[in-house]
Amino acid sequence: MSLSQDEIQARVARAREINAGVSAEKVVAAVARLFDLDPVPGVEDEFTYPALATTARDRIFGGQVIAQAMFAASRTVETGKQVHSLHAYFLRGGDETKPLHFRIHRDFDGRSFSNRRVVVRQDGKVIFNLTASFQIPAKGLSHQVPMPDLLPPEQCWDFTDFIAADPNISDRHLAHMARRRPFEVRSYRPPASAKATQHYQWFRVAAPIGDDPLLHRGFLAFASDMGLLSSAMLPHGVNFWTPGMVSTSLDHAMWFHDDIRVDDWFVFVMDSPWTGGDRGLCRGSIYRQDGTLIATVVQEGLVRYRPDAVR
């Protein structure tokens, strides 16, 4: 299936119209509200997040619950210690129309490090768990892998235009995916014929969020689950919208190396070293535009491709 140039331009125009229908400030504020967790009255180290009245999602976005659990853990750690790593497992698909319950376990508090476990439940069932480590900032030996040679964000596809040009995305799905996102996203994805294993996306939050470093890390954690799993599909010429593809995140690990301001451009350089057994392993390095490595992400996901099932 392919689209003519006129069809692509018509879809791009429609996608841009949909994208402009909601203000960036409204969408970014909605993400910021995700971190306003309510303490459970009379119970220490337990928080809730209320149900939404309606949802267009089949399940809760993984980046949301990662960031929320990280925030919940942070609220039990002494001032001055910053999150430097997290490890999480997605166990059941969450439902946005049901409240979330967060239970924090204070596993360790030392002079330099603290460790927390967060168990997230819906309807009394565990849907997600996360372990996070926090450290007082320190100076010491320092090195990093240089940022590869990349196109700047201005020379990459605007994400809205990128999805509009994809013939595998139906008009119905395009109407959903073109809605305003909390980030401006610029994508570079090599053609399927290249059999490449690496691609990258530039991100910048679409409206101001203030100066709280934890909030900026929360938005970065939210973004860390956006598109990473597609790296496992890239060498095979398929994507999330290919008929016969079923995918979801299984686990997620993230290390924070430096402070980040998500209102400045940062780039997520992603690749997949291995896919097999209906699973794909994906890696990401996140750089500031000046080349500073600020975070590393690794994720394994379900990548179940059954093209015969849709014939």
GROMACS .gro file of C-alpha atoms in nm:
model
  311
    1MET     CA    1   0.000   0.000   0.000
    2SER     CA    2   0.128   0.346  -0.084
    3LEU     CA    3   0.002   0.704  -0.084
    4SER     CA    4   0.030   0.955  -0.364
    5GLN     CA    5   0.193   1.289  -0.293
    6ASP     CA    6  -0.148   1.458  -0.303
    7GLU     CA    7  -0.288   1.205  -0.055
    8ILE     CA    8   0.008   1.260   0.177
    9GLN     CA    9  -0.036   1.637   0.165
   10ALA     CA   10  -0.408   1.605   0.238
   11ARG     CA   11  -0.339   1.379   0.537
   12VAL     CA   12  -0.066   1.612   0.663
   13ALA     CA   13  -0.305   1.908   0.646
   14ARG     CA   14  -0.574   1.711   0.832
   15ALA     CA   15  -0.326   1.592   1.098
   16ARG     CA   16  -0.198   1.946   1.155
   17GLU     CA   17  -0.555   2.071   1.191
   18ILE     CA   18  -0.628   1.805   1.453
   19ASN     CA   19  -0.299   1.880   1.632
   20ALA     CA   20  -0.379   2.252   1.652
   21GLY     CA   21  -0.724   2.184   1.799
   22VAL     CA   22  -0.596   2.172   2.159
   23SER     CA   23  -0.352   2.415   2.317
   24ALA     CA   24  -0.005   2.291   2.412
   25GLU     CA   25  -0.046   2.448   2.757
   26LYS     CA   26  -0.356   2.236   2.825
   27VAL     CA   27  -0.188   1.909   2.726
   28VAL     CA   28   0.133   1.981   2.922
   29ALA     CA   29  -0.069   2.083   3.229
   30ALA     CA   30  -0.256   1.752   3.208
   31VAL     CA   31   0.075   1.561   3.229
   32ALA     CA   32   0.193   1.778   3.519
   33ARG     CA   33  -0.131   1.692   3.706
   34LEU     CA   34  -0.040   1.322   3.684
   35PHE     CA   35   0.214   1.386   3.958
   36ASP     CA   36  -0.039   1.535   4.204
   37LEU     CA   37  -0.081   1.215   4.401
   38ASP     CA   38  -0.316   1.215   4.701
   39PRO     CA   39  -0.188   1.075   5.035
   40VAL     CA   40  -0.412   0.802   5.177
   41PRO     CA   41  -0.557   0.953   5.498
   42GLY     CA   42  -0.405   0.807   5.814
   43VAL     CA   43  -0.171   0.570   5.623
   44GLU     CA   44   0.200   0.637   5.575
   45ASP     CA   45   0.365   0.592   5.234
   46GLU     CA   46   0.049   0.525   5.037
   47PHE     CA   47  -0.092   0.748   4.763
   48THR     CA   48  -0.374   0.738   4.511
   49TYR     CA   49  -0.443   0.890   4.173
   50PRO     CA   50  -0.810   0.936   4.075
   51ALA     CA   51  -0.991   0.768   3.788
   52LEU     CA   52  -1.065   0.958   3.470
   53ALA     CA   53  -1.427   0.990   3.362
   54THR     CA   54  -1.352   0.870   3.008
   55THR     CA   55  -1.051   0.752   2.806
   56ALA     CA   56  -0.959   0.684   2.444
   57ARG     CA   57  -0.676   0.449   2.547
   58ASP     CA   58  -0.696   0.071   2.572
   59ARG     CA   59  -0.453   0.085   2.865
   60ILE     CA   60  -0.256   0.334   3.070
   61PHE     CA   61   0.050   0.468   2.888
   62GLY     CA   62   0.360   0.307   3.040
   63GLY     CA   63   0.550   0.634   3.068
   64GLN     CA   64   0.272   0.770   3.289
   65VAL     CA   65   0.292   0.500   3.556
   66ILE     CA   66   0.675   0.498   3.545
   67ALA     CA   67   0.685   0.870   3.616
   68GLN     CA   68   0.407   0.857   3.876
   69ALA     CA   69   0.574   0.574   4.069
   70MET     CA   70   0.905   0.762   4.059
   71PHE     CA   71   0.732   1.070   4.200
   72ALA     CA   72   0.562   0.865   4.472
   73ALA     CA   73   0.896   0.717   4.578
   74SER     CA   74   1.058   1.063   4.575
   75ARG     CA   75   0.804   1.192   4.828
   76THR     CA   76   0.942   0.951   5.090
   77VAL     CA   77   1.312   1.037   5.043
   78GLU     CA   78   1.501   1.304   5.235
   79THR     CA   79   1.561   1.638   5.065
   80GLY     CA   80   1.886   1.650   4.870
   81LYS     CA   81   1.882   1.295   4.733
   82GLN     CA   82   1.799   1.274   4.362
   83VAL     CA   83   1.668   0.975   4.170
   84HIS     CA   84   1.953   0.822   3.970
   85SER     CA   85   1.804   0.490   3.858
   86LEU     CA   86   1.481   0.298   3.833
   87HIS     CA   87   1.384  -0.055   3.733
   88ALA     CA   88   1.024  -0.150   3.659
   89TYR     CA   89   0.799  -0.434   3.541
   90PHE     CA   90   0.463  -0.400   3.368
   91LEU     CA   91   0.248  -0.685   3.496
   92ARG     CA   92  -0.108  -0.603   3.387
   93GLY     CA   93  -0.257  -0.341   3.159
   94GLY     CA   94  -0.393  -0.048   3.358
   95ASP     CA   95  -0.729   0.121   3.306
   96GLU     CA   96  -0.744   0.502   3.315
   97THR     CA   97  -1.107   0.493   3.429
   98LYS     CA   98  -1.009   0.325   3.756
   99PRO     CA   99  -0.806   0.480   4.042
  100LEU     CA  100  -0.442   0.388   4.096
  101HIS     CA  101  -0.303   0.296   4.438
  102PHE     CA  102   0.069   0.341   4.514
  103ARG     CA  103   0.235   0.166   4.810
  104ILE     CA  104   0.595   0.264   4.886
  105HIS     CA  105   0.835   0.037   5.076
  106ARG     CA  106   1.136   0.209   5.236
  107ASP     CA  107   1.395  -0.063   5.181
  108PHE     CA  108   1.709   0.136   5.259
  109ASP     CA  109   1.830   0.474   5.379
  110GLY     CA  110   2.204   0.540   5.399
  111ARG     CA  111   2.419   0.850   5.410
  112SER     CA  112   2.460   0.868   5.033
  113PHE     CA  113   2.189   0.640   4.890
  114SER     CA  114   1.825   0.550   4.954
  115ASN     CA  115   1.622   0.276   4.789
  116ARG     CA  116   1.245   0.249   4.746
  117ARG     CA  117   1.003  -0.009   4.606
  118VAL     CA  118   0.668   0.102   4.469
  119VAL     CA  119   0.378  -0.138   4.412
  120VAL     CA  120   0.092  -0.004   4.199
  121ARG     CA  121  -0.253  -0.166   4.219
  122GLN     CA  122  -0.591  -0.139   4.055
  123ASP     CA  123  -0.895  -0.331   4.183
  124GLY     CA  124  -0.664  -0.485   4.444
  125LYS     CA  125  -0.440  -0.642   4.178
  126VAL     CA  126  -0.076  -0.547   4.120
  127ILE     CA  127  -0.036  -0.397   3.771
  128PHE     CA  128   0.316  -0.253   3.801
  129ASN     CA  129   0.614  -0.239   4.032
  130LEU     CA  130   0.920  -0.018   4.041
  131THR     CA  131   1.243   0.002   4.238
  132ALA     CA  132   1.419   0.339   4.248
  133SER     CA  133   1.753   0.448   4.393
  134PHE     CA  134   1.834   0.799   4.512
  135GLN     CA  135   2.173   0.959   4.575
  136ILE     CA  136   2.313   1.279   4.718
  137PRO     CA  137   2.493   1.445   4.421
  138ALA     CA  138   2.869   1.384   4.428
  139LYS     CA  139   3.174   1.461   4.215
  140GLY     CA  140   3.421   1.197   4.096
  141LEU     CA  141   3.554   1.020   3.788
  142SER     CA  142   3.359   1.122   3.479
  143HIS     CA  143   3.334   1.013   3.115
  144GLN     CA  144   3.063   0.949   2.855
  145VAL     CA  145   3.015   0.804   2.508
  146PRO     CA  146   3.003   1.096   2.263
  147MET     CA  147   2.675   1.183   2.097
  148PRO     CA  148   2.671   1.040   1.743
  149ASP     CA  149   2.651   1.264   1.438
  150LEU     CA  150   2.280   1.346   1.407
  151LEU     CA  151   2.059   1.576   1.208
  152PRO     CA  152   1.939   1.872   1.417
  153PRO     CA  153   1.569   1.880   1.512
  154GLU     CA  154   1.493   2.140   1.244
  155GLN     CA  155   1.598   1.891   0.973
  156CYS     CA  156   1.396   1.596   1.106
  157TRP     CA  157   1.033   1.498   1.040
  158ASP     CA  158   0.774   1.669   1.254
  159PHE     CA  159   0.602   1.372   1.420
  160THR     CA  160   0.256   1.479   1.299
  161ASP     CA  161   0.377   1.490   0.938
  162PHE     CA  162   0.569   1.165   0.988
  163ILE     CA  163   0.262   0.963   1.089
  164ALA     CA  164   0.045   1.128   0.820
  165ALA     CA  165   0.284   0.999   0.552
  166ASP     CA  166   0.268   0.640   0.680
  167PRO     CA  167   0.022   0.436   0.467
  168ASN     CA  168  -0.010   0.175   0.744
  169ILE     CA  169  -0.189   0.429   0.965
  170SER     CA  170  -0.557   0.441   0.879
  171ASP     CA  171  -0.746   0.769   0.870
  172ARG     CA  172  -0.919   0.667   1.193
  173HIS     CA  173  -0.593   0.597   1.373
  174LEU     CA  174  -0.441   0.914   1.230
  175ALA     CA  175  -0.722   1.120   1.383
  176HIS     CA  176  -0.631   0.975   1.724
  177MET     CA  177  -0.253   0.991   1.691
  178ALA     CA  178  -0.240   1.345   1.551
  179ARG     CA  179  -0.384   1.496   1.867
  180ARG     CA  180  -0.163   1.741   2.051
  181ARG     CA  181   0.112   1.577   2.257
  182PRO     CA  182   0.293   1.718   2.560
  183PHE     CA  183   0.619   1.723   2.360
  184GLU     CA  184   0.723   1.861   2.027
  185VAL     CA  185   0.872   1.557   1.855
  186ARG     CA  186   1.103   1.547   1.552
  187SER     CA  187   1.183   1.202   1.416
  188TYR     CA  188   1.456   1.043   1.205
  189ARG     CA  189   1.379   0.687   1.097
  190PRO     CA  190   1.574   0.518   0.815
  191PRO     CA  191   1.374   0.345   0.541
  192ALA     CA  192   1.274  -0.017   0.593
  193SER     CA  193   1.499  -0.120   0.304
  194ALA     CA  194   1.805  -0.011   0.504
  195LYS     CA  195   1.749  -0.288   0.763
  196ALA     CA  196   1.888  -0.037   1.015
  197THR     CA  197   1.885  -0.091   1.391
  198GLN     CA  198   1.912   0.274   1.501
  199HIS     CA  199   1.681   0.574   1.486
  200TYR     CA  200   1.631   0.887   1.693
  201GLN     CA  201   1.375   1.141   1.807
  202TRP     CA  202   1.420   1.496   1.931
  203PHE     CA  203   1.191   1.608   2.214
  204ARG     CA  204   1.103   1.942   2.372
  205VAL     CA  205   0.815   1.998   2.612
  206ALA     CA  206   0.542   2.192   2.432
  207ALA     CA  207   0.478   2.452   2.706
  208PRO     CA  208   0.666   2.583   3.013
  209ILE     CA  209   0.664   2.370   3.330
  210GLY     CA  210   0.870   2.585   3.568
  211ASP     CA  211   1.204   2.508   3.730
  212ASP     CA  212   1.144   2.211   3.965
  213PRO     CA  213   1.423   1.958   3.877
  214LEU     CA  214   1.207   1.663   3.986
  215LEU     CA  215   0.926   1.772   3.754
  216HIS     CA  216   1.171   1.788   3.463
  217ARG     CA  217   1.292   1.436   3.550
  218GLY     CA  218   0.930   1.324   3.571
  219PHE     CA  219   0.861   1.452   3.220
  220LEU     CA  220   1.182   1.282   3.099
  221ALA     CA  221   1.070   0.951   3.252
  222PHE     CA  222   0.730   0.998   3.084
  223ALA     CA  223   0.901   1.051   2.746
  224SER     CA  224   1.137   0.755   2.792
  225ASP     CA  225   0.859   0.512   2.692
  226MET     CA  226   0.764   0.701   2.376
  227GLY     CA  227   0.871   0.501   2.072
  228LEU     CA  228   1.151   0.298   2.229
  229LEU     CA  229   0.993  -0.041   2.161
  230SER     CA  230   0.965   0.041   1.790
  231SER     CA  231   1.344  -0.005   1.774
  232ALA     CA  232   1.290  -0.383   1.786
  233MET     CA  233   1.065  -0.360   1.480
  234LEU     CA  234   1.288  -0.132   1.274
  235PRO     CA  235   1.518  -0.399   1.119
  236HIS     CA  236   1.211  -0.600   1.013
  237GLY     CA  237   1.032  -0.318   0.829
  238VAL     CA  238   0.728  -0.323   1.057
  239ASN     CA  239   0.591  -0.085   1.318
  240PHE     CA  240   0.317  -0.051   1.580
  241TRP     CA  241   0.049  -0.007   1.311
  242THR     CA  242   0.147  -0.296   1.085
  243PRO     CA  243  -0.142  -0.546   1.061
  244GLY     CA  244  -0.064  -0.856   1.267
  245MET     CA  245   0.162  -0.671   1.515
  246VAL     CA  246   0.090  -0.689   1.888
  247SER     CA  247   0.331  -0.513   2.121
  248THR     CA  248   0.357  -0.390   2.478
  249SER     CA  249   0.632  -0.304   2.726
  250LEU     CA  250   0.741  -0.580   2.965
  251ASP     CA  251   1.008  -0.406   3.171
  252HIS     CA  252   1.186  -0.071   3.179
  253ALA     CA  253   1.512   0.050   3.333
  254MET     CA  254   1.645   0.406   3.339
  255TRP     CA  255   1.957   0.575   3.472
  256PHE     CA  256   1.977   0.953   3.518
  257HIS     CA  257   2.329   1.088   3.464
  258ASP     CA  258   2.281   1.464   3.475
  259ASP     CA  259   2.023   1.735   3.525
  260ILE     CA  260   1.780   1.798   3.244
  261ARG     CA  261   1.555   2.076   3.131
  262VAL     CA  262   1.292   1.927   2.906
  263ASP     CA  263   1.199   2.272   2.774
  264ASP     CA  264   1.527   2.257   2.577
  265TRP     CA  265   1.570   2.011   2.288
  266PHE     CA  266   1.702   1.667   2.387
  267VAL     CA  267   1.748   1.365   2.164
  268PHE     CA  268   1.663   1.000   2.228
  269VAL     CA  269   1.900   0.781   2.021
  270MET     CA  270   1.753   0.430   2.011
  271ASP     CA  271   1.856   0.089   1.884
  272SER     CA  272   1.778  -0.280   1.927
  273PRO     CA  273   2.062  -0.533   1.974
  274TRP     CA  274   1.830  -0.836   1.967
  275THR     CA  275   1.481  -0.958   1.886
  276GLY     CA  276   1.357  -1.316   1.930
  277GLY     CA  277   1.098  -1.535   2.096
  278ASP     CA  278   0.828  -1.266   2.055
  279ARG     CA  279   1.044  -1.026   2.260
  280GLY     CA  280   1.262  -0.734   2.162
  281LEU     CA  281   1.540  -0.567   2.360
  282CYS     CA  282   1.576  -0.193   2.307
  283ARG     CA  283   1.828   0.065   2.427
  284GLY     CA  284   1.826   0.441   2.433
  285SER     CA  285   2.078   0.714   2.505
  286ILE     CA  286   1.937   1.058   2.581
  287TYR     CA  287   2.154   1.362   2.509
  288ARG     CA  288   2.115   1.734   2.555
  289GLN     CA  289   2.162   1.927   2.234
  290ASP     CA  290   2.513   2.024   2.349
  291GLY     CA  291   2.611   1.654   2.344
  292THR     CA  292   2.590   1.584   2.720
  293LEU     CA  293   2.461   1.233   2.796
  294ILE     CA  294   2.181   1.282   3.051
  295ALA     CA  295   2.014   0.940   3.071
  296THR     CA  296   2.027   0.579   2.952
  297VAL     CA  297   1.721   0.360   2.904
  298VAL     CA  298   1.681  -0.014   2.840
  299GLN     CA  299   1.350  -0.185   2.776
  300GLU     CA  300   1.228  -0.530   2.677
  301GLY     CA  301   0.889  -0.565   2.520
  302LEU     CA  302   0.649  -0.808   2.363
  303VAL     CA  303   0.689  -0.797   1.984
  304ARG     CA  304   0.446  -1.055   1.852
  305TYR     CA  305   0.409  -1.044   1.475
  306ARG     CA  306   0.155  -1.275   1.313
  307PRO     CA  307   0.085  -1.146   0.959
  308ASP     CA  308  -0.099  -1.466   0.863
  309ALA     CA  309  -0.355  -1.401   1.135
  310VAL     CA  310  -0.498  -1.100   0.952
  311ARG     CA  311  -0.533  -1.262   0.609
   0.00000   0.00000   0.00000
